[in-house]
Amino acid sequence: MDDVLSHSGKVLAVRGAVVDVTFASGDIPAIKDALRIDTSDAALVLEVQAQLDARTVRAIALQSTAGLRRGTSVAAIGGPIEVPVGDAVLGRLLDVMGNAGDGKGPVAEQAPHRGIHQAPAPLHSRAAPSELFHTGIKVIDLLTPLAQGGKAAMFGGAGVGKTVLVMELIHAMVSGYNGISVFSGIGERSREGHEMLLEMTEAGVLDQTVLVYGQMNEPPGARWRVPMTALTIAEHFRDQDCRNVLLLMDNVFRFVQAGAEVSGLLGRLPSRVGYQPTLATEVAQLQERISSGPEASVTAIEAVYVPADDFTDPAVIAIAGHVDSMVVLSRAMAADGMYPAVDPIASSSVLLDPLIVGQEHVDVANEVRRAIEHYRELQDVISLLGMEELGREDRQMVERARRLQRFLTQPFAVTEAMTGIPGRSVAREDTIAGCRAILDGVADDWDEASLYLIGGLDEARAKEEAAAHREAHA
């Protein structure tokens, strides 16, 4: 932060995380400017949210206000919160203020600093995403392809596997990705942060990663601003160093939730379902900053909690409108053991276009969707009357759809410790070829279990041959 403090005021009132500050002169700080209070323990930082009159501002505290008294001196910084950026933050775990929390000492003082509130890049300087981002996860590469420089979101309720999927994407990408990774933990549990730190260390990629956390127990102001800190670091690598950045956010819904808490603390009337009236604006301010420049790209992968599995929730709709690829996780599929529990019908991507992925890929993806959708339409009939009541064509379609569903499951490297099954990564061409073979009836005589939790179709073929060999020698 800038040491030059423009002018000072005094604390007028403290109501939890909301602090009113009065200034003697009429020159009061602007909205989003930072204020600093030097206490005996550490500096307390506030962010101005409203100008109440010619001398008074209302601010939100980014740390605990316990012990703060009226009359305490407050210094206006003269600009927004600034955080360290550049090579000095690589391999570090930071909080919303850019302070290190990994026990390795403070970030180097000579590191460049940048304000967390930046204008989005102008439209004419943005590059359109066109190069595919291969993940090695069959269902994503086939049905919801991701783009380098694009935005993808994993939508799902509690306990359906969002964080596991994001962790697997990190694991899949660090091996073949030569850029910088910036992970933003928004309202995360400390356990998840600790697991992420260990994962990055064991993978040997921590030196190319920045972890930025606003934990669940922190005030709403910290959780609300932590993605801005992560974005600021990512923008510096994109603009100044011209390096590609992989930006991971878990969980964007907590950002909306923190904004709703802040809005309530500031006394604004709630809007639909109790959300803040500024919901669409806040989500847009975050999402529109995620963009690629002419020299380097920012690829965003976001986990989004869906409250009560309600995909019509205003927060979910607001976030979904900004992403290129929507990966929707289904509780019903998770209950059936279909992991990853990606819903092939509800998930979508603007990149599933013949001009980007090729005609064959689009044709296979559409046929897979059609087969699974047809199976779902017939499920009530099957559960009531059994498969025997279906016509020959319908029965064949249902059997192939069930095999496709199992083929699109996959063991993950990050779950190997729990399942005992080594993770698999499958090339996009092998996924397309495998689905095409199943649609053409190659696997009609195979046991469904041979296709469950495998990599490519060759693995299922080997299982079938091994089973046939055992039967022959039984």
PDB file of N, CA, C and O in Angstrom, residues 168-194:
ATOM      1  N   GLU A 168      -9.356 -32.195 -10.259  1.00  0.00           N
ATOM      2  CA  GLU A 168      -8.898 -33.078 -11.343  1.00  0.00           C
ATOM      3  C   GLU A 168      -8.490 -32.264 -12.568  1.00  0.00           C
ATOM      4  O   GLU A 168      -7.510 -32.594 -13.241  1.00  0.00           O
ATOM      5  N   LEU A 169      -9.233 -31.181 -12.848  1.00  0.00           N
ATOM      6  CA  LEU A 169      -8.864 -30.309 -13.964  1.00  0.00           C
ATOM      7  C   LEU A 169      -7.503 -29.669 -13.715  1.00  0.00           C
ATOM      8  O   LEU A 169      -6.681 -29.560 -14.624  1.00  0.00           O
ATOM      9  N   ILE A 170      -7.269 -29.260 -12.474  1.00  0.00           N
ATOM     10  CA  ILE A 170      -5.948 -28.698 -12.126  1.00  0.00           C
ATOM     11  C   ILE A 170      -4.884 -29.766 -12.365  1.00  0.00           C
ATOM     12  O   ILE A 170      -3.852 -29.512 -12.990  1.00  0.00           O
ATOM     13  N   HIS A 171      -5.148 -30.978 -11.854  1.00  0.00           N
ATOM     14  CA  HIS A 171      -4.183 -32.072 -11.992  1.00  0.00           C
ATOM     15  C   HIS A 171      -3.920 -32.388 -13.464  1.00  0.00           C
ATOM     16  O   HIS A 171      -2.789 -32.636 -13.880  1.00  0.00           O
ATOM     17  N   ALA A 172      -4.995 -32.356 -14.281  1.00  0.00           N
ATOM     18  CA  ALA A 172      -4.854 -32.679 -15.703  1.00  0.00           C
ATOM     19  C   ALA A 172      -4.091 -31.605 -16.455  1.00  0.00           C
ATOM     20  O   ALA A 172      -3.392 -31.904 -17.418  1.00  0.00           O
ATOM     21  N   MET A 173      -4.225 -30.371 -16.004  1.00  0.00           N
ATOM     22  CA  MET A 173      -3.662 -29.266 -16.769  1.00  0.00           C
ATOM     23  C   MET A 173      -2.243 -28.905 -16.378  1.00  0.00           C
ATOM     24  O   MET A 173      -1.484 -28.438 -17.213  1.00  0.00           O
ATOM     25  N   VAL A 174      -1.878 -29.128 -15.116  1.00  0.00           N
ATOM     26  CA  VAL A 174      -0.541 -28.694 -14.702  1.00  0.00           C
ATOM     27  C   VAL A 174       0.553 -29.458 -15.435  1.00  0.00           C
ATOM     28  O   VAL A 174       1.637 -28.922 -15.665  1.00  0.00           O
ATOM     29  N   SER A 175       0.263 -30.701 -15.830  1.00  0.00           N
ATOM     30  CA  SER A 175       1.296 -31.494 -16.495  1.00  0.00           C
ATOM     31  C   SER A 175       1.603 -30.950 -17.892  1.00  0.00           C
ATOM     32  O   SER A 175       2.752 -30.874 -18.307  1.00  0.00           O
ATOM     33  N   GLY A 176       0.550 -30.532 -18.632  1.00  0.00           N
ATOM     34  CA  GLY A 176       0.775 -30.077 -19.995  1.00  0.00           C
ATOM     35  C   GLY A 176       0.607 -28.584 -20.185  1.00  0.00           C
ATOM     36  O   GLY A 176       0.634 -28.097 -21.306  1.00  0.00           O
ATOM     37  N   TYR A 177       0.443 -27.858 -19.084  1.00  0.00           N
ATOM     38  CA  TYR A 177       0.178 -26.420 -19.183  1.00  0.00           C
ATOM     39  C   TYR A 177       1.412 -25.654 -18.732  1.00  0.00           C
ATOM     40  O   TYR A 177       1.931 -25.902 -17.651  1.00  0.00           O
ATOM     41  N   ASN A 178       1.892 -24.752 -19.564  1.00  0.00           N
ATOM     42  CA  ASN A 178       3.158 -24.079 -19.236  1.00  0.00           C
ATOM     43  C   ASN A 178       2.958 -22.625 -18.817  1.00  0.00           C
ATOM     44  O   ASN A 178       3.881 -21.823 -18.905  1.00  0.00           O
ATOM     45  N   GLY A 179       1.773 -22.268 -18.385  1.00  0.00           N
ATOM     46  CA  GLY A 179       1.517 -20.902 -17.933  1.00  0.00           C
ATOM     47  C   GLY A 179       1.485 -20.809 -16.420  1.00  0.00           C
ATOM     48  O   GLY A 179       1.988 -21.667 -15.700  1.00  0.00           O
ATOM     49  N   ILE A 180       0.858 -19.746 -15.935  1.00  0.00           N
ATOM     50  CA  ILE A 180       0.720 -19.496 -14.500  1.00  0.00           C
ATOM     51  C   ILE A 180      -0.672 -19.951 -14.069  1.00  0.00           C
ATOM     52  O   ILE A 180      -1.645 -19.764 -14.793  1.00  0.00           O
ATOM     53  N   SER A 181      -0.782 -20.531 -12.872  1.00  0.00           N
ATOM     54  CA  SER A 181      -2.091 -20.876 -12.302  1.00  0.00           C
ATOM     55  C   SER A 181      -2.366 -19.969 -11.109  1.00  0.00           C
ATOM     56  O   SER A 181      -1.500 -19.823 -10.236  1.00  0.00           O
ATOM     57  N   VAL A 182      -3.549 -19.353 -11.099  1.00  0.00           N
ATOM     58  CA  VAL A 182      -3.973 -18.530  -9.958  1.00  0.00           C
ATOM     59  C   VAL A 182      -5.241 -19.155  -9.408  1.00  0.00           C
ATOM     60  O   VAL A 182      -6.250 -19.256 -10.119  1.00  0.00           O
ATOM     61  N   PHE A 183      -5.189 -19.623  -8.154  1.00  0.00           N
ATOM     62  CA  PHE A 183      -6.359 -20.254  -7.545  1.00  0.00           C
ATOM     63  C   PHE A 183      -6.960 -19.306  -6.518  1.00  0.00           C
ATOM     64  O   PHE A 183      -6.272 -18.818  -5.627  1.00  0.00           O
ATOM     65  N   SER A 184      -8.265 -19.073  -6.642  1.00  0.00           N
ATOM     66  CA  SER A 184      -8.976 -18.199  -5.707  1.00  0.00           C
ATOM     67  C   SER A 184      -9.974 -19.014  -4.904  1.00  0.00           C
ATOM     68  O   SER A 184     -10.951 -19.521  -5.461  1.00  0.00           O
ATOM     69  N   GLY A 185      -9.730 -19.156  -3.622  1.00  0.00           N
ATOM     70  CA  GLY A 185     -10.649 -19.866  -2.735  1.00  0.00           C
ATOM     71  C   GLY A 185     -11.579 -18.858  -2.080  1.00  0.00           C
ATOM     72  O   GLY A 185     -11.162 -18.106  -1.203  1.00  0.00           O
ATOM     73  N   ILE A 186     -12.834 -18.824  -2.516  1.00  0.00           N
ATOM     74  CA  ILE A 186     -13.797 -17.825  -2.032  1.00  0.00           C
ATOM     75  C   ILE A 186     -14.720 -18.495  -1.027  1.00  0.00           C
ATOM     76  O   ILE A 186     -15.522 -19.362  -1.392  1.00  0.00           O
ATOM     77  N   GLY A 187     -14.598 -18.116   0.233  1.00  0.00           N
ATOM     78  CA  GLY A 187     -15.437 -18.716   1.263  1.00  0.00           C
ATOM     79  C   GLY A 187     -15.182 -20.202   1.434  1.00  0.00           C
ATOM     80  O   GLY A 187     -16.088 -20.972   1.719  1.00  0.00           O
ATOM     81  N   GLU A 188     -13.921 -20.611   1.275  1.00  0.00           N
ATOM     82  CA  GLU A 188     -13.577 -22.025   1.355  1.00  0.00           C
ATOM     83  C   GLU A 188     -13.292 -22.440   2.796  1.00  0.00           C
ATOM     84  O   GLU A 188     -12.952 -21.624   3.643  1.00  0.00           O
ATOM     85  N   ARG A 189     -13.404 -23.742   3.038  1.00  0.00           N
ATOM     86  CA  ARG A 189     -13.025 -24.292   4.338  1.00  0.00           C
ATOM     87  C   ARG A 189     -11.505 -24.387   4.393  1.00  0.00           C
ATOM     88  O   ARG A 189     -10.855 -24.629   3.377  1.00  0.00           O
ATOM     89  N   SER A 190     -10.941 -24.241   5.588  1.00  0.00           N
ATOM     90  CA  SER A 190      -9.478 -24.289   5.717  1.00  0.00           C
ATOM     91  C   SER A 190      -8.954 -25.673   5.324  1.00  0.00           C
ATOM     92  O   SER A 190      -7.844 -25.792   4.802  1.00  0.00           O
ATOM     93  N   ARG A 191      -9.765 -26.731   5.546  1.00  0.00           N
ATOM     94  CA  ARG A 191      -9.362 -28.085   5.139  1.00  0.00           C
ATOM     95  C   ARG A 191      -9.109 -28.143   3.636  1.00  0.00           C
ATOM     96  O   ARG A 191      -8.113 -28.711   3.179  1.00  0.00           O
ATOM     97  N   GLU A 192     -10.013 -27.535   2.845  1.00  0.00           N
ATOM     98  CA  GLU A 192      -9.870 -27.566   1.389  1.00  0.00           C
ATOM     99  C   GLU A 192      -8.640 -26.780   0.943  1.00  0.00           C
ATOM    100  O   GLU A 192      -7.940 -27.180   0.013  1.00  0.00           O
ATOM    101  N   GLY A 193      -8.383 -25.661   1.623  1.00  0.00           N
ATOM    102  CA  GLY A 193      -7.190 -24.878   1.306  1.00  0.00           C
ATOM    103  C   GLY A 193      -5.915 -25.653   1.592  1.00  0.00           C
ATOM    104  O   GLY A 193      -4.957 -25.620   0.805  1.00  0.00           O
ATOM    105  N   HIS A 194      -5.923 -26.386   2.711  1.00  0.00           N
ATOM    106  CA  HIS A 194      -4.754 -27.179   3.086  1.00  0.00           C
ATOM    107  C   HIS A 194      -4.532 -28.293   2.069  1.00  0.00           C
ATOM    108  O   HIS A 194      -3.394 -28.552   1.651  1.00  0.00           O
TER     109      HIS A 194
END
